[in-house]
Short mmCIF file of C-alpha atoms in Angstrom, two decimals:
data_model
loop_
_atom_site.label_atom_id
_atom_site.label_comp_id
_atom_site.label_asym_id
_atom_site.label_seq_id
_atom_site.Cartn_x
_atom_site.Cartn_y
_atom_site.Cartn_z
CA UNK A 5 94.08 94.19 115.83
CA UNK A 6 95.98 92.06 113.24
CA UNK A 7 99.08 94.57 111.98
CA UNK A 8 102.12 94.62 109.12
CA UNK A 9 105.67 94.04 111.04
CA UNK A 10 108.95 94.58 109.92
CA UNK A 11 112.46 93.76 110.55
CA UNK A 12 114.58 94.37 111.67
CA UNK A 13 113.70 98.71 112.61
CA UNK A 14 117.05 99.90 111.87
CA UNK A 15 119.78 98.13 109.73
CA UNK A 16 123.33 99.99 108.91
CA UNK A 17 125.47 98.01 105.72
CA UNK A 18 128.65 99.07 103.80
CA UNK A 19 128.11 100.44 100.43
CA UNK A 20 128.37 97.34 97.51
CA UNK A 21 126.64 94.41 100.19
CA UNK A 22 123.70 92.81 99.84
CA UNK A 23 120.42 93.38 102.16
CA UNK A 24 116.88 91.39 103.06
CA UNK A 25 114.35 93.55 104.32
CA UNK A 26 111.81 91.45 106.17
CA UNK A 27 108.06 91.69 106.58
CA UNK A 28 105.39 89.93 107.76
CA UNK A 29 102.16 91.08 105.89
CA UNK A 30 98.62 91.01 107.70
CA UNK A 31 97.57 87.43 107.62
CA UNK A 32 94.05 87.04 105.15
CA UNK A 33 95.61 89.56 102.87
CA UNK A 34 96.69 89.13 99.22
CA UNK A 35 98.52 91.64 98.04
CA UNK A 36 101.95 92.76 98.97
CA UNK A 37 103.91 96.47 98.42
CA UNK A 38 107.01 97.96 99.46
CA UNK A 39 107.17 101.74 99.54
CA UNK A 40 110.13 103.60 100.73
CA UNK A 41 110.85 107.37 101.40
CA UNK A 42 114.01 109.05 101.76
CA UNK A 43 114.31 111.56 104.24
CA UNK A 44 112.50 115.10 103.18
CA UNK A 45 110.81 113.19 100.42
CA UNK A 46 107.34 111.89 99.44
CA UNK A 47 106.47 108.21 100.20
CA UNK A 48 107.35 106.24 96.70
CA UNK A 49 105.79 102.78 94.96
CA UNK A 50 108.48 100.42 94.62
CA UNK A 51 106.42 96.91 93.97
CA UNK A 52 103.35 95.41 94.46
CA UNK A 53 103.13 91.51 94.32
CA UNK A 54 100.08 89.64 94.23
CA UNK A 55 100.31 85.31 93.88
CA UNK A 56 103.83 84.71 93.67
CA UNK A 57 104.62 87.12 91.39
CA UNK A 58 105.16 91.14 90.70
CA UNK A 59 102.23 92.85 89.50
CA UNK A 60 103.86 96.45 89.30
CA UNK A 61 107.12 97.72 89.88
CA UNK A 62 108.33 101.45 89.68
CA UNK A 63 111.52 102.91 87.57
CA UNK A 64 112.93 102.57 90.92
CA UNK A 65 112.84 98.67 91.17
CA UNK A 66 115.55 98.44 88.83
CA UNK A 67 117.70 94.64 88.82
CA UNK A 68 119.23 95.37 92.19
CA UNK A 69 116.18 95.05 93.49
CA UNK A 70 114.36 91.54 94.12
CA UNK A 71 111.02 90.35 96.09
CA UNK A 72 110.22 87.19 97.36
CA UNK A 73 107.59 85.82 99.35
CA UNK A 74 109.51 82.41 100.60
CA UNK A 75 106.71 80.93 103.11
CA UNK A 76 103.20 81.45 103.88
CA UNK A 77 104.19 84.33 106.24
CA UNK A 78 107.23 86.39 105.03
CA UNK A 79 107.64 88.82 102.43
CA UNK A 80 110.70 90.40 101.44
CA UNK A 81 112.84 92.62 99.67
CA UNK A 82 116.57 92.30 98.78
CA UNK A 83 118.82 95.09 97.84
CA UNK A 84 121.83 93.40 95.81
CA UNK A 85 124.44 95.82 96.07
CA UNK A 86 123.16 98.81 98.07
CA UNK A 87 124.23 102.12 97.12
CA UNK A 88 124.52 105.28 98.99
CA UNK A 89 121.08 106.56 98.02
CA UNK A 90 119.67 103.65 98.88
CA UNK A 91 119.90 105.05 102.73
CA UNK A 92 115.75 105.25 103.31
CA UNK A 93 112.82 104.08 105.30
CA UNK A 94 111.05 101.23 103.47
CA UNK A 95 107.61 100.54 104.44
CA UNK A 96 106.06 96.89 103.73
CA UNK A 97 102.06 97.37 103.24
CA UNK A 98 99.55 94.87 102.70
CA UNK A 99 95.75 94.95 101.77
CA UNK A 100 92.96 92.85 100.87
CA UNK A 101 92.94 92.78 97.42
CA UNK A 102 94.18 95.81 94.17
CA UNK A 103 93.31 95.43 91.35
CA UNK A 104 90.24 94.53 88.93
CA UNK A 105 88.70 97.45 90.14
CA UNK A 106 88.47 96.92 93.17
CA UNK A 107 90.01 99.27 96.05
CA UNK A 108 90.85 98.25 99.86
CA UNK A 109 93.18 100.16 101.69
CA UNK A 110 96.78 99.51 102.30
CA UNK A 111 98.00 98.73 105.92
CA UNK A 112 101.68 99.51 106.42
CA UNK A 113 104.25 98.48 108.99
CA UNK A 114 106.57 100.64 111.12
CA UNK A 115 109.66 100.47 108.68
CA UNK A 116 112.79 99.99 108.39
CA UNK A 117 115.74 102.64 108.23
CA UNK A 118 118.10 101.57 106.11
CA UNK A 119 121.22 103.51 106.52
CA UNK A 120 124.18 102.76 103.73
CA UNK A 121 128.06 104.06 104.57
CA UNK B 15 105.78 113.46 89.18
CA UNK B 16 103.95 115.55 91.10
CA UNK B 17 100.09 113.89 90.76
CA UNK B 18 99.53 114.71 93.63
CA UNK B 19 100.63 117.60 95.55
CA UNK B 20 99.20 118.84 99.12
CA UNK B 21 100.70 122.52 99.20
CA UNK B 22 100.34 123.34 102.67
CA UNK B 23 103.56 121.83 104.47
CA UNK B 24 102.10 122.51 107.80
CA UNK B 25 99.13 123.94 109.64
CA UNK B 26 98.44 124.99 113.67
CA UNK B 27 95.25 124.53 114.74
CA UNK B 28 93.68 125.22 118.34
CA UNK B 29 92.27 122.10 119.93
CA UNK B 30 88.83 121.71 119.57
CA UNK B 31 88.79 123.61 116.45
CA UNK B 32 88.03 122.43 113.07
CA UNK B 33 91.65 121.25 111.12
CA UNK B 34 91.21 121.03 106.90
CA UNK B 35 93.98 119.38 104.99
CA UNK B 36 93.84 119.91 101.36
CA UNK B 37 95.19 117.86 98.17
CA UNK B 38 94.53 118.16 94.45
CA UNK B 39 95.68 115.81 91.84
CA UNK B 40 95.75 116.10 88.01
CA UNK B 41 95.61 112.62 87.25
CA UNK B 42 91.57 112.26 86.00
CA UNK B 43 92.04 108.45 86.14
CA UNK B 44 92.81 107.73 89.99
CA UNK B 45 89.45 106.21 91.76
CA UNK B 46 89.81 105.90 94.78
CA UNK B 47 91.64 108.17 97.51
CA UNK B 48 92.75 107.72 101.12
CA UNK B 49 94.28 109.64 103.86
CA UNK B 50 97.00 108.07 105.81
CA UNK B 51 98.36 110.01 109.30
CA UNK B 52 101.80 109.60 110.11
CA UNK B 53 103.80 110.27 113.43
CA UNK B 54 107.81 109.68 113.04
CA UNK B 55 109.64 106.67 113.31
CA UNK B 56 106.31 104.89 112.79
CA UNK B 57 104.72 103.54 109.13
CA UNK B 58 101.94 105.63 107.48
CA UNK B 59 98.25 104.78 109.67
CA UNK B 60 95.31 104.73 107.24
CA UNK B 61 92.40 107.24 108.00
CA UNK B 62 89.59 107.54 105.72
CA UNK B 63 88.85 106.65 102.59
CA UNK B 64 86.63 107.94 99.13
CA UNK B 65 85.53 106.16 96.54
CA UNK B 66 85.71 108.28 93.16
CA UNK B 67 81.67 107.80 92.96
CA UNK B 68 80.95 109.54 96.21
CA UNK B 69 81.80 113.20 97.18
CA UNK B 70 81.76 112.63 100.54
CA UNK B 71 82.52 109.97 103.63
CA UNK B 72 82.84 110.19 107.48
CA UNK B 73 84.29 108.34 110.15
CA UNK B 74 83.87 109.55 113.51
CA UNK B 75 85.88 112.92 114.07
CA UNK B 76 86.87 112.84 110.12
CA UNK B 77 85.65 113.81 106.83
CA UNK B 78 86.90 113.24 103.40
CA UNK B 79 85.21 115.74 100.75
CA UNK B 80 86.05 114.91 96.98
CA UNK B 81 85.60 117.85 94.34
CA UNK B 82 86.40 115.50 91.39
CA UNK B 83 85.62 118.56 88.87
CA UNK B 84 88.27 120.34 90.55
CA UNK B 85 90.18 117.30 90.99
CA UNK B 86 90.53 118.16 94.82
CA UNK B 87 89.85 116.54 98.17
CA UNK B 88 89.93 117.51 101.94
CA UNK B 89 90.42 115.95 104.99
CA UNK B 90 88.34 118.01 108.09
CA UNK B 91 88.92 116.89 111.21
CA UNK B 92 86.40 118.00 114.17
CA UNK B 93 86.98 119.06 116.97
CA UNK B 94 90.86 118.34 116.70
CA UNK B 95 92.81 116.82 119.45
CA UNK B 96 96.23 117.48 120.56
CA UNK B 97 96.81 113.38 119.73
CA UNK B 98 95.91 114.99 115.78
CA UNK B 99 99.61 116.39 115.39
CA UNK B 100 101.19 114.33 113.03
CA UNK B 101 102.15 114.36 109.32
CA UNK B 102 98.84 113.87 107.10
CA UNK B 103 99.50 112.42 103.93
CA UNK B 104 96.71 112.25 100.71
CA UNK B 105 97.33 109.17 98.80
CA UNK B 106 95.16 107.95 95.22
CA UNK B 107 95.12 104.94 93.74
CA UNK B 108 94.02 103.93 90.07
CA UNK B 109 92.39 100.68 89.66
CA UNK B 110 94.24 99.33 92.47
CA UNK B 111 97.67 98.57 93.00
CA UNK B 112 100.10 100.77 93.77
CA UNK B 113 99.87 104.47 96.25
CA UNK B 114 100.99 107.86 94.90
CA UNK B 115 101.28 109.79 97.88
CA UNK B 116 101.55 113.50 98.11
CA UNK B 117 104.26 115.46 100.20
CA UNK B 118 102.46 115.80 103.30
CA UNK B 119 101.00 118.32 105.59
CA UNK B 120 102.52 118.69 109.10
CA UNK B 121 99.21 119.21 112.10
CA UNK B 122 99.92 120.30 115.19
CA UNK B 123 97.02 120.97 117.47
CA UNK B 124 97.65 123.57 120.28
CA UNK B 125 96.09 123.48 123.50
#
């Protein structure tokens, strides 16, 4: 059964450096997301990306944040200059297809723990 | 934000027993909901889905009820297993794109 992976599973950075979360989505699909929850909290939207480009971002996907899809397999999301409260798991999904009405449901990978000192 | 809230942190349940997690929303405009079961260290594992047209689908063991006048939906899960204790999270969309997930509901099916 074709599934989302991520890596790495656990990555530890200094406060201020940069970081590329990695994820290979499920291969016929067409839209991207990253989620991430910190711990205690609710899963939360961070961006969705459809053809090269973001179709939604939340408040939280502020200009630290950047997504790139740089091959036919890899999506991924770079944190700038990570902060303390960026310490989270974020969750790479992928479905089908979103929007124009049209709903398929969102397959997510294991995560990765991102833990900021 | 709270669109969508599941007020039950966590439920016990004897095995072979029916298990019903709840959700409500208040945002009239999300069409299409999904329940996503989640064990730790591992990413969310979709469930079910319901369309905002239908009031009901099943899968197998589960059940997804939608009450869209009360703006409410359940997840019933029969008989439960003890491989049902997890973290349940309800999760609606709104013309597709992005997930607004509620807090989650803790299972754990005794034997």
């Amino acid at each position: 059964e074709p599934e989302v992976t991520q890596t790495p599973s656990h990555q530890v950075t200094q406060m201020g450096q940069e970081v590329i979360l990695r994820c290979v989505p499920i291969s016929n699909h067409l839209y991207f997301y990253w989620y991430r929850q910190i711990l205690g909290q609710k899963v939360e939207f961070l961006v969705s990306f459809y053809n090269n480009e973001i179709s939604e971002k939340s408040e939280i996907f502020d200009d630290q944040f950047s997504v790139e899809r740089p091959d036919g397999s890899n999506f991924t999301l770079k944190i700038r200059s990570t902060k303390l409260e960026d310490s989270a798991m974020y969750f790479c999904a992928s479905s089908r297809l979103g929007t124009s009405g049209i709903n398929y449901e969102q397959y997510f990978g294991p995560g990765t723990r991102l833990t900021v000192t | 934000d709270q669109q969508v809230k599941q007020n039950s942190p966590s439920l016990s349940v004897q095995e072979g027993r029916i298990s019903i997690l709840n959700c409500d929303y208040t945002n009239s405009m999300f069409d299409y909901f999904l329940w996503y079961k989640k064990y730790p260290a591992e990413g969310p594992t979709f469930l079910i889905s319901i369309s905002s047209i239908k009031d009901k689908n099943e899968d197998g063991r589960f059940t997804v009820f939608l009450n869209k006048s009360a703006k409410h939906l359940s997840l019933h899960i029969v008989p439960s297993q003890p491989g049902d204790s997890a973290v349940y999270f309800c999760a609606a969309q709104e013309g597709g794109n992005k997930l607004t997930f509620g807090t989650g509901t803790q299972l754990k099916v005794e034997l």
